[in-house]
Tab-separated table of C-alpha atoms in Angstrom:
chain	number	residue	atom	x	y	z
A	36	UNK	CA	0.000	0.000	0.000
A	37	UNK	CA	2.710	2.760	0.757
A	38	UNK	CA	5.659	3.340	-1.480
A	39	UNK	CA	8.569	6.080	-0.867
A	40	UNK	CA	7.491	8.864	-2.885
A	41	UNK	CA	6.119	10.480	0.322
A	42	UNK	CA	6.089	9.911	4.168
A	43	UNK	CA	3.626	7.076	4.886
A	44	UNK	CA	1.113	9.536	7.230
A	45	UNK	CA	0.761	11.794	4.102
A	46	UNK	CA	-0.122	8.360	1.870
A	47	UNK	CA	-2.798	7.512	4.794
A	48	UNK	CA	-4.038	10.975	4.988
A	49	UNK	CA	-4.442	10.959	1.182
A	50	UNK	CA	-6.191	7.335	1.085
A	51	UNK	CA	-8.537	8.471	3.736
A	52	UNK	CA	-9.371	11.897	1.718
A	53	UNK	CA	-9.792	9.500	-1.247
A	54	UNK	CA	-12.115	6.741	0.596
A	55	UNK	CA	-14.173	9.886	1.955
A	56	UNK	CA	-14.312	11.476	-2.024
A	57	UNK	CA	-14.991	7.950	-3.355
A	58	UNK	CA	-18.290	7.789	-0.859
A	59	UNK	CA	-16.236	4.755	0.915
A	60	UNK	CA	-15.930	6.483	4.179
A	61	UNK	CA	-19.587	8.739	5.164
A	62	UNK	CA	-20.155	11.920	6.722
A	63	UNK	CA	-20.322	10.579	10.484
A	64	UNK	CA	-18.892	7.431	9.961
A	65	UNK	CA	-16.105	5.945	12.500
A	66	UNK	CA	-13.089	4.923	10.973
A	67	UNK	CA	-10.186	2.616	12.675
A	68	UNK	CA	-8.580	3.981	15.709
A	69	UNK	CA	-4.728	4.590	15.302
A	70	UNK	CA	-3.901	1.370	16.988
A	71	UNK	CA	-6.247	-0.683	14.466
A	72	UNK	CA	-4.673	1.272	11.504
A	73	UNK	CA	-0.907	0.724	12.955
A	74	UNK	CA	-1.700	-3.086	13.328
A	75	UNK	CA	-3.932	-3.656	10.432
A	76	UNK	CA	-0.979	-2.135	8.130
A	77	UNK	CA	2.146	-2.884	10.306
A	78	UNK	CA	3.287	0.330	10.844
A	79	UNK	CA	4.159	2.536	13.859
A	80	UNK	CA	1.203	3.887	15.958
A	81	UNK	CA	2.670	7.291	16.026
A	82	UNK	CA	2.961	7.329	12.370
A	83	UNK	CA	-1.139	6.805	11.662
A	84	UNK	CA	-1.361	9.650	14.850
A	85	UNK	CA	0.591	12.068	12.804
A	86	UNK	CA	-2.152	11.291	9.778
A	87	UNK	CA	-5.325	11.308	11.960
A	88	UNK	CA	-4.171	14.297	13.919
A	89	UNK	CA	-3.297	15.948	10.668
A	90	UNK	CA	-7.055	15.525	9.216
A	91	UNK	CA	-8.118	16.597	12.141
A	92	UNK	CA	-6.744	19.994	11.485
A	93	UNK	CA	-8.029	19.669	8.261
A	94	UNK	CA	-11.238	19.352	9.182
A	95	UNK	CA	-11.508	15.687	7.360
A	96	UNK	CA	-12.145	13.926	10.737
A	97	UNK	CA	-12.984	14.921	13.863
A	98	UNK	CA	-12.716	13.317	17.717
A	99	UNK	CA	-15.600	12.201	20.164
A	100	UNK	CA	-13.572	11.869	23.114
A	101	UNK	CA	-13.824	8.389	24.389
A	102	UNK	CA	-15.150	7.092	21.211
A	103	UNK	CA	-12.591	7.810	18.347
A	104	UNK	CA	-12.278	9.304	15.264
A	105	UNK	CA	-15.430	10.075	12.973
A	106	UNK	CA	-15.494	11.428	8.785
A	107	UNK	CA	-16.251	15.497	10.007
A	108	UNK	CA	-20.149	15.550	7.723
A	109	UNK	CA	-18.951	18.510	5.754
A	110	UNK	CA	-15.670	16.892	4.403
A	111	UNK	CA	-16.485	15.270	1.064
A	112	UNK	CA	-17.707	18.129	-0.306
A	113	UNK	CA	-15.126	20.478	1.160
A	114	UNK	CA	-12.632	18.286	-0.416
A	115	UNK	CA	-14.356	18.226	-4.070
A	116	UNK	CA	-13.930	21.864	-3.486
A	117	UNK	CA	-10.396	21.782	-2.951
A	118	UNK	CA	-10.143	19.429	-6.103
A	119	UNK	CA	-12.188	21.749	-8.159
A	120	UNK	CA	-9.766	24.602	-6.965
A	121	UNK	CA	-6.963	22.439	-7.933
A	122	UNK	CA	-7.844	21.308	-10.967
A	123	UNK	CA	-8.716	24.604	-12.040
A	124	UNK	CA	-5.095	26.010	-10.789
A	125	UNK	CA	-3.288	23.088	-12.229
A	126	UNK	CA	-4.907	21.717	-15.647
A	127	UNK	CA	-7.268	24.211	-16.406
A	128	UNK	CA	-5.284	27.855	-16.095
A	129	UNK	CA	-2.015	26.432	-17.618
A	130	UNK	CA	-3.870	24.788	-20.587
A	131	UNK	CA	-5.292	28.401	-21.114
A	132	UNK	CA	-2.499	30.422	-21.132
A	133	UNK	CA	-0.933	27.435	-23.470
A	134	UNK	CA	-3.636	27.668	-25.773
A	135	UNK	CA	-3.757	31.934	-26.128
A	136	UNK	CA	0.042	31.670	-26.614
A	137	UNK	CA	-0.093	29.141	-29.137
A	138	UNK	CA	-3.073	31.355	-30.553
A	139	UNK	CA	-6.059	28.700	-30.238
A	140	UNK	CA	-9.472	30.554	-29.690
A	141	UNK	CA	-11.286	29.446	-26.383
A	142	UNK	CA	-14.069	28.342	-28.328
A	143	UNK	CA	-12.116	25.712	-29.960
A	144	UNK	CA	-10.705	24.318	-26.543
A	145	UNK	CA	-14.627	24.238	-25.545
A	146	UNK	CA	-15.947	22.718	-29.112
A	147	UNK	CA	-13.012	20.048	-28.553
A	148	UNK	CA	-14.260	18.768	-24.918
A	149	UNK	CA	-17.262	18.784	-25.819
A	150	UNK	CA	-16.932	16.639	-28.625
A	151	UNK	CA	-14.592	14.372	-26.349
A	152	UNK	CA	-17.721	14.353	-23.772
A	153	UNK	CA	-20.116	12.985	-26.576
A	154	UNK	CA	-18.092	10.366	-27.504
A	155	UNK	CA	-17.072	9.264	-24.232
């Protein structure tokens, strides 16, 4: 599950973010305590705390004290937000400023996904 392109909390953080976007984790729903996670994927305890803790301040998850760690009800569609933002900032504003150097109108980048929508 975890390769070395980034620290291993960052890879949980993001699968958790990706479970919640996918609809696999819900609004409200509990997820595995940091001591389940740790054991369940052989890592160190401290290592899935530094993930949790970090979607906490995120905002992903939250903490009922006593209980454990629940999906915060909001966080799906904060993080679509995020990934609109993103994708916007990365694909979207780039391809852009590509296509008015290159001297394609806007139109034609608009006429081309929509034809690409149609036919997928």
């Amino acid at each position: 599950m975890f390769d070395d392109r980034s620290p291993i909390y960052r890879q949980i953080a993001d699968r958790i973010k990706a479970d919640v976007l996918s609809g696999a984790l819900q609004g409200d729903e509990q997820v595995m305590s940091t001591n389940q996670y740790a054991a369940f994927y052989r890592i160190n305890p401290a290592t899935a705390a530094k993930a949790f803790q970090q979607l906490v301040d995120e905002g992903v998850l939250y903490k009922k004290r006593g209980i454990g760690m629940f999906v915060s009800p909001a966080a799906r569609d904060e993080l679509r937000a995020q990934r609109r933002e993103r994708f916007f900032a990365d694909v979207v504003d780039p391809m852009v400023a590509e296509a008015k150097a290159i001297g394609i109108p806007l139109g034609d980048i608009v006429k081309r996904i929509d034809e690409l929508e149609r036919n997928a």
